[in-house]
mmCIF file of C-alpha atoms in Angstrom:
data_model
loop_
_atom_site.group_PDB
_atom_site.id
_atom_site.type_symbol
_atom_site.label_atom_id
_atom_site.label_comp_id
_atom_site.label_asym_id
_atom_site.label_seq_id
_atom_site.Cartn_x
_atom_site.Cartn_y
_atom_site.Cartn_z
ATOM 1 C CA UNK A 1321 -7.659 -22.356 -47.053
ATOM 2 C CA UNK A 1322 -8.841 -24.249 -43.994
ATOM 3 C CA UNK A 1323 -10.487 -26.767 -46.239
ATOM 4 C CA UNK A 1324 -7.611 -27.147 -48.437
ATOM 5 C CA UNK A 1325 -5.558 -27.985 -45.115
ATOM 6 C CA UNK A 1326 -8.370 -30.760 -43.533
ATOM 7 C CA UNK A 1327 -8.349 -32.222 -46.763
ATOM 8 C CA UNK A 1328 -4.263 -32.368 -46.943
ATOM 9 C CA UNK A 1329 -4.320 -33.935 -43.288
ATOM 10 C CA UNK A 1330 -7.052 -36.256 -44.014
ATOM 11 C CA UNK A 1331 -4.814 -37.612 -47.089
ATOM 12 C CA UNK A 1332 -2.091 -38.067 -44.927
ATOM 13 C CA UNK A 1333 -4.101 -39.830 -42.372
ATOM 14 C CA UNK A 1334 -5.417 -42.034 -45.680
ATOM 15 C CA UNK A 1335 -1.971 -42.650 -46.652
ATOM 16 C CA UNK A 1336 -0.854 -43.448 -43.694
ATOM 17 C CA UNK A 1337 -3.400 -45.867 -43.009
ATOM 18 C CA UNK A 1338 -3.173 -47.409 -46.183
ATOM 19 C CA UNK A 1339 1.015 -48.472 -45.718
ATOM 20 C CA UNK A 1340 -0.577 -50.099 -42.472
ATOM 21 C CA UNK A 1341 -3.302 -51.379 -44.563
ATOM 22 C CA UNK A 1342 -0.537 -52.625 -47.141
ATOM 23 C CA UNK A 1343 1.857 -54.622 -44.438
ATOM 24 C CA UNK A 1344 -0.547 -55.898 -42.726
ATOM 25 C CA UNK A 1345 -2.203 -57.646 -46.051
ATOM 26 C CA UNK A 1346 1.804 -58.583 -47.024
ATOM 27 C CA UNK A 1347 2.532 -60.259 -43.821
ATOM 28 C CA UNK A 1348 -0.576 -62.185 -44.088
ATOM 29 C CA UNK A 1349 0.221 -63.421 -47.393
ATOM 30 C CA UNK A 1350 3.884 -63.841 -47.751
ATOM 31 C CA UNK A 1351 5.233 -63.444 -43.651
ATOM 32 C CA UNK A 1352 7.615 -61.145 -42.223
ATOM 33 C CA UNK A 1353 10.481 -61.094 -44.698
ATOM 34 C CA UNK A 1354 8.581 -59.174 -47.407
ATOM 35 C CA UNK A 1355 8.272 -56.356 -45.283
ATOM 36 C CA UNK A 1356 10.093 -54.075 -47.223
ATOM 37 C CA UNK A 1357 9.547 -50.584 -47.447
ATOM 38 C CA UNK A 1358 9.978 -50.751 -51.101
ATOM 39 C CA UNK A 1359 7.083 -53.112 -51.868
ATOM 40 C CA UNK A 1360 4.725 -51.726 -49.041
ATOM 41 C CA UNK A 1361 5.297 -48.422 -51.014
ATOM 42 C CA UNK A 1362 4.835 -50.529 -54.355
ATOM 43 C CA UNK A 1363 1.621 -51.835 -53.419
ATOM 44 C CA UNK A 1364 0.408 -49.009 -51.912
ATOM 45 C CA UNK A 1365 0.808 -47.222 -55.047
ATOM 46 C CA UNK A 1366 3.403 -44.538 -53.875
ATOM 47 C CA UNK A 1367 7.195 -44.344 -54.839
ATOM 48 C CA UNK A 1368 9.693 -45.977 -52.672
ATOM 49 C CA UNK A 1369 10.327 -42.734 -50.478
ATOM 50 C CA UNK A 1370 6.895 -41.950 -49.407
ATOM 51 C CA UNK A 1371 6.764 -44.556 -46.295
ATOM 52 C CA UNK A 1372 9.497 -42.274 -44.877
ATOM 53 C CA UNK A 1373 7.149 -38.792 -44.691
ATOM 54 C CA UNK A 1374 4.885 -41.410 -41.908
ATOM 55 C CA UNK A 1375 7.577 -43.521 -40.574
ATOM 56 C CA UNK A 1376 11.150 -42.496 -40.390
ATOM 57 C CA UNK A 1377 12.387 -45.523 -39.587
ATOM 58 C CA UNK A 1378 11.260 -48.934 -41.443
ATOM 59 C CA UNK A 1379 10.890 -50.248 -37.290
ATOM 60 C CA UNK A 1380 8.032 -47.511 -36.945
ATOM 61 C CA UNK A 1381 6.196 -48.662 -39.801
ATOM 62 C CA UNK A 1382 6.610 -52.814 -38.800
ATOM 63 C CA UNK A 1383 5.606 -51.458 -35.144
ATOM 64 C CA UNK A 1384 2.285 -49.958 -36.625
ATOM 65 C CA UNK A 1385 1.854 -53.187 -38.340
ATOM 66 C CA UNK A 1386 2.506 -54.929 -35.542
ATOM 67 C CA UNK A 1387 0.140 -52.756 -33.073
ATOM 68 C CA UNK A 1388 -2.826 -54.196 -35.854
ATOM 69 C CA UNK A 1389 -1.823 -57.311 -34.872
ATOM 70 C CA UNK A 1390 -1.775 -56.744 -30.873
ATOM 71 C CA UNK A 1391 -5.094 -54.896 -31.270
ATOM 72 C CA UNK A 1392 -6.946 -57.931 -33.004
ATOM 73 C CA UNK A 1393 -5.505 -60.234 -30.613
ATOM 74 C CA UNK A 1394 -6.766 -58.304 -27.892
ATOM 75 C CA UNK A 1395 -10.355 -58.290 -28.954
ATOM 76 C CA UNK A 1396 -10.234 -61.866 -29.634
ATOM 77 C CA UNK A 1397 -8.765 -62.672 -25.754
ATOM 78 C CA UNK A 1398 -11.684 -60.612 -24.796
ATOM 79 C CA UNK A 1399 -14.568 -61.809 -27.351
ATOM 80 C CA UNK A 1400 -13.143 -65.049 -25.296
ATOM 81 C CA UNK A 1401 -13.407 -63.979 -21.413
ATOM 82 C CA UNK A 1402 -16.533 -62.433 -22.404
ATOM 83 C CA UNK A 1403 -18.494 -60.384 -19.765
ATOM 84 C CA UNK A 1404 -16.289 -62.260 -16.855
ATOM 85 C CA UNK A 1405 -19.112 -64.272 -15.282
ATOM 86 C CA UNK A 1406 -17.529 -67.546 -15.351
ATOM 87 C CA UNK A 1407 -15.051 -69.317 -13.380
ATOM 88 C CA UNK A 1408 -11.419 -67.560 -13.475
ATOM 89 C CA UNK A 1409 -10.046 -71.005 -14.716
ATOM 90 C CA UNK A 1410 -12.640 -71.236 -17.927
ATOM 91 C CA UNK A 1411 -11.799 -67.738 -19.116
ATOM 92 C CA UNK A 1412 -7.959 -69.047 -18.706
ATOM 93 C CA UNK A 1413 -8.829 -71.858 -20.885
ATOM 94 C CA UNK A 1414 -10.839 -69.320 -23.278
ATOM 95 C CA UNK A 1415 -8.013 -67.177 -23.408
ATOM 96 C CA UNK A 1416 -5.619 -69.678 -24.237
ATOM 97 C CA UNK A 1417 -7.567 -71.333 -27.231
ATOM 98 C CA UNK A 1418 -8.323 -67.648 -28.343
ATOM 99 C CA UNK A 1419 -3.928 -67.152 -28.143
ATOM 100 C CA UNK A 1420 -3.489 -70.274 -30.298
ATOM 101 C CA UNK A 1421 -5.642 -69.905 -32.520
ATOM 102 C CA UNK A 1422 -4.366 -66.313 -33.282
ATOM 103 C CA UNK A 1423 -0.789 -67.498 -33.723
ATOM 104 C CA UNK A 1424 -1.474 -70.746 -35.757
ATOM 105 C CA UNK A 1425 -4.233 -68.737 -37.722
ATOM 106 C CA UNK A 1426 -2.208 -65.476 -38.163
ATOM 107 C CA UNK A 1427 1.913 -66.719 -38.273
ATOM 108 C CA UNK A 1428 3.522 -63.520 -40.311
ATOM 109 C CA UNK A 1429 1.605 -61.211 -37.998
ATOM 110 C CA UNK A 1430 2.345 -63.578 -34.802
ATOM 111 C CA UNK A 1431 6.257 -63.671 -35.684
ATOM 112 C CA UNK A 1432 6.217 -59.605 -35.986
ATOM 113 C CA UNK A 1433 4.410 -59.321 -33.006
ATOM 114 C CA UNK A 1434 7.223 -61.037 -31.146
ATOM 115 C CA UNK A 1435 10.060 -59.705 -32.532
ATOM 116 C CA UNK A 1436 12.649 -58.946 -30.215
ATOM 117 C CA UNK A 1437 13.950 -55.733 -32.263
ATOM 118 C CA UNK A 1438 10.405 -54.026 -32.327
ATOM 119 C CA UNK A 1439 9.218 -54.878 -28.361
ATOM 120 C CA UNK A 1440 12.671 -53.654 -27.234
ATOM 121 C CA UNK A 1441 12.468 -50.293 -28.786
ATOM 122 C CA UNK A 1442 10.427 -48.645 -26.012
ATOM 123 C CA UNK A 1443 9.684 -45.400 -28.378
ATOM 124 C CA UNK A 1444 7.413 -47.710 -30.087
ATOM 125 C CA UNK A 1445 5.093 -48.413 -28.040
ATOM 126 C CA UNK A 1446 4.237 -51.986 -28.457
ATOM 127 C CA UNK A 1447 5.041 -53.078 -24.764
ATOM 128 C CA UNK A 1448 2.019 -50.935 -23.735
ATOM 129 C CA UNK A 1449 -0.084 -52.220 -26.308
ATOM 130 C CA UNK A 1450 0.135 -55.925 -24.750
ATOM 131 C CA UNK A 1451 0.800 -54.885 -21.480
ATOM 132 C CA UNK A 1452 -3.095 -55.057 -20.934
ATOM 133 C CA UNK A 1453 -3.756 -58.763 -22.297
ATOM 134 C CA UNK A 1454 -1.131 -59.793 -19.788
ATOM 135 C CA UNK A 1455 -2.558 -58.147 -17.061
ATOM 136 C CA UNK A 1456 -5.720 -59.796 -17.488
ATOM 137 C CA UNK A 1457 -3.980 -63.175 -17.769
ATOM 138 C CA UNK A 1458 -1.793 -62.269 -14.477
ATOM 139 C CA UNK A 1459 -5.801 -60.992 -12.699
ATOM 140 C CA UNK A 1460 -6.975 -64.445 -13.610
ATOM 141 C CA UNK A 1461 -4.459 -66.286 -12.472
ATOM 142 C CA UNK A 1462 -4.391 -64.609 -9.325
ATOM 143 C CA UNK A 1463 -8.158 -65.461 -8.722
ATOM 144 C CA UNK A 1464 -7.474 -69.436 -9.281
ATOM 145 C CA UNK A 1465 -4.019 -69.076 -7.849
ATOM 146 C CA UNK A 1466 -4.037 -67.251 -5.243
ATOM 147 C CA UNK A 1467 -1.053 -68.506 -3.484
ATOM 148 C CA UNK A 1468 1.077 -68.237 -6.006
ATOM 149 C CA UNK A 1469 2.804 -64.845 -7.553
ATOM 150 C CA UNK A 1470 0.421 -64.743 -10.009
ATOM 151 C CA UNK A 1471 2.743 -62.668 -12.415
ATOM 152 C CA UNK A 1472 5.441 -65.288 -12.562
ATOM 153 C CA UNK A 1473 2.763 -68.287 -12.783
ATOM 154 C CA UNK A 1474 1.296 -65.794 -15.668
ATOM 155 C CA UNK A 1475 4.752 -65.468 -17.408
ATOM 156 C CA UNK A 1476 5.452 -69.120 -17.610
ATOM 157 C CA UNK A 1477 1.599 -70.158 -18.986
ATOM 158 C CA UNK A 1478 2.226 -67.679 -21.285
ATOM 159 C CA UNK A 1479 5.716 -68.876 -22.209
ATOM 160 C CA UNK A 1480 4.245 -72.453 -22.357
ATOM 161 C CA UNK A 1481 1.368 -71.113 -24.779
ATOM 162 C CA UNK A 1482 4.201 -69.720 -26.934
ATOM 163 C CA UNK A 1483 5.733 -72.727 -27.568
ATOM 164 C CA UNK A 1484 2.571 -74.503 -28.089
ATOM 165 C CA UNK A 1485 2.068 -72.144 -30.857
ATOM 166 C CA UNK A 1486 5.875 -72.315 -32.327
ATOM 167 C CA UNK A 1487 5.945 -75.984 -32.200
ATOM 168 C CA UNK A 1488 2.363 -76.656 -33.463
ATOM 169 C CA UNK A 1489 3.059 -74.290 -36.420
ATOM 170 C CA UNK A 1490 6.320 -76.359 -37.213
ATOM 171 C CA UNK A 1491 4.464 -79.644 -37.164
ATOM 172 C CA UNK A 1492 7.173 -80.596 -34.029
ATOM 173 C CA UNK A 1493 4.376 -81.045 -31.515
ATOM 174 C CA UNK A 1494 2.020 -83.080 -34.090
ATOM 175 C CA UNK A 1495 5.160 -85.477 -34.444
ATOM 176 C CA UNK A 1496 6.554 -85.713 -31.157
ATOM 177 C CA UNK A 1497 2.661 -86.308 -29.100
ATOM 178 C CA UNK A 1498 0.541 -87.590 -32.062
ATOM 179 C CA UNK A 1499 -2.072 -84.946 -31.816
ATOM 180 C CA UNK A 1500 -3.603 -83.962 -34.021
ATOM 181 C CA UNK A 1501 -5.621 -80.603 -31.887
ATOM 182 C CA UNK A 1502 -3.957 -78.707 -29.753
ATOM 183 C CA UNK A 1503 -6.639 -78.802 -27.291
ATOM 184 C CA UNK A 1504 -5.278 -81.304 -24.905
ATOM 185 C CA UNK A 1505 -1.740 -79.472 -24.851
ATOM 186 C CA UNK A 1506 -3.744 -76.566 -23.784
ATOM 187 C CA UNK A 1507 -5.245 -78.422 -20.885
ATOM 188 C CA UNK A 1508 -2.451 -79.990 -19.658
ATOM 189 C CA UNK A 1509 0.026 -76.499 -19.969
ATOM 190 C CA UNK A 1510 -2.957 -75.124 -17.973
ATOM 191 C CA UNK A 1511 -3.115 -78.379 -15.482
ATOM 192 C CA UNK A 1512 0.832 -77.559 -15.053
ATOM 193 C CA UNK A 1513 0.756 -74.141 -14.173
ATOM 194 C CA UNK A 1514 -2.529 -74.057 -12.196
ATOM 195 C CA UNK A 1515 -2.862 -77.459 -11.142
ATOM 196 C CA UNK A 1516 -5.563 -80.275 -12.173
ATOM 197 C CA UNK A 1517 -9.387 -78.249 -12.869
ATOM 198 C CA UNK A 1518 -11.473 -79.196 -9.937
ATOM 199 C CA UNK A 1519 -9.143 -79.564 -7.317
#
């Protein structure tokens, strides 16, 4: 009997899993709008009702879809910082490049991420899950401004490295500046908001 019951729990832990598995591979491939829960079900092999047993609501299951997304992310900004041994202002610029290059690299996932729907429903979850990336950005900050309030000088880098990645994935910042990486809009959002490196 006990057996019986790990193994029914495991399977619902599998199946589970695997709608994640499912969106997460769907958002990749064809971005946001084919979220359904009638084709994650499809491709997950189940019927159309079965997303409902794990997620009630089709904004639970886009949440846990979502919380993939905030979790890679979050190893990438700190694969970037790295063990923290150099200066505050090259992790920044590590951090950064490791932001854009998740949004421009990963657009259906970035889009859900951001969604305005899924971050205000505070059942969900998903403010804690990037709560801790911006508190690293807001402690590094703080060490090269330390003037400043770092957590509004954090909240506007991070709304200029937003719309680098919006406007750079639209081909809008390509036209208007003639760039063609977005390395040296990195630099100068991060000359803006923390003044010139070196000085």
């Amino acid at each position: 009997m006990e057996a019986s019951r790990a193994t029914g729990t495991d399977m619902d832990t599998g199946l589970r899993a695997r709608l994640v598995d499912v969106g997460v591979e769907l958002v990749a491939q064809e971005g946001v709008q084919a979220l359904t829960l009638r084709e994650i079900a499809r491709r997950a092999g189940v019927s159309h009702g079965a997303p409902r047993r794990y997620f009630p609501t089709h904004l639970e299951l886009l949440s846990a879809i979502a919380r993939r997304g905030f979790d890679e992310l979050g190893a990438r900004a700190t694969a970037a910082v790295g063990d923290g041994d150099a200066p505050p202002r090259a992790q920044l610029t590590g951090l950064g490049r490791a932001y854009l290059e998740f949004a421009l690299g990963n657009r259906g996932m970035y889009e859900l991420m951001f969604r305005h729907d899924l971050l205000e429903s505070g059942h969900l979850g998903l403010r804690d899950t990037s709560l801790p990336l911006f508190g690293r950005l807001v402690e590094l900050v703080g060490q090269v401004r330390p003037d400043a309030d770092a957590r509004l000088v954090a909240g506007t880098l991070w709304a200029g490295l937003h719309g680098i990645a919006q406007l750079w994935g639209w081909g809008s910042l390509q036209l208007a500046t003639g760039a063609d990486d977005f390395a040296p809009l990195l630099g100068s959002v991060l000359d803006a908001h923390l003044g010139p490196e070196g000085v």
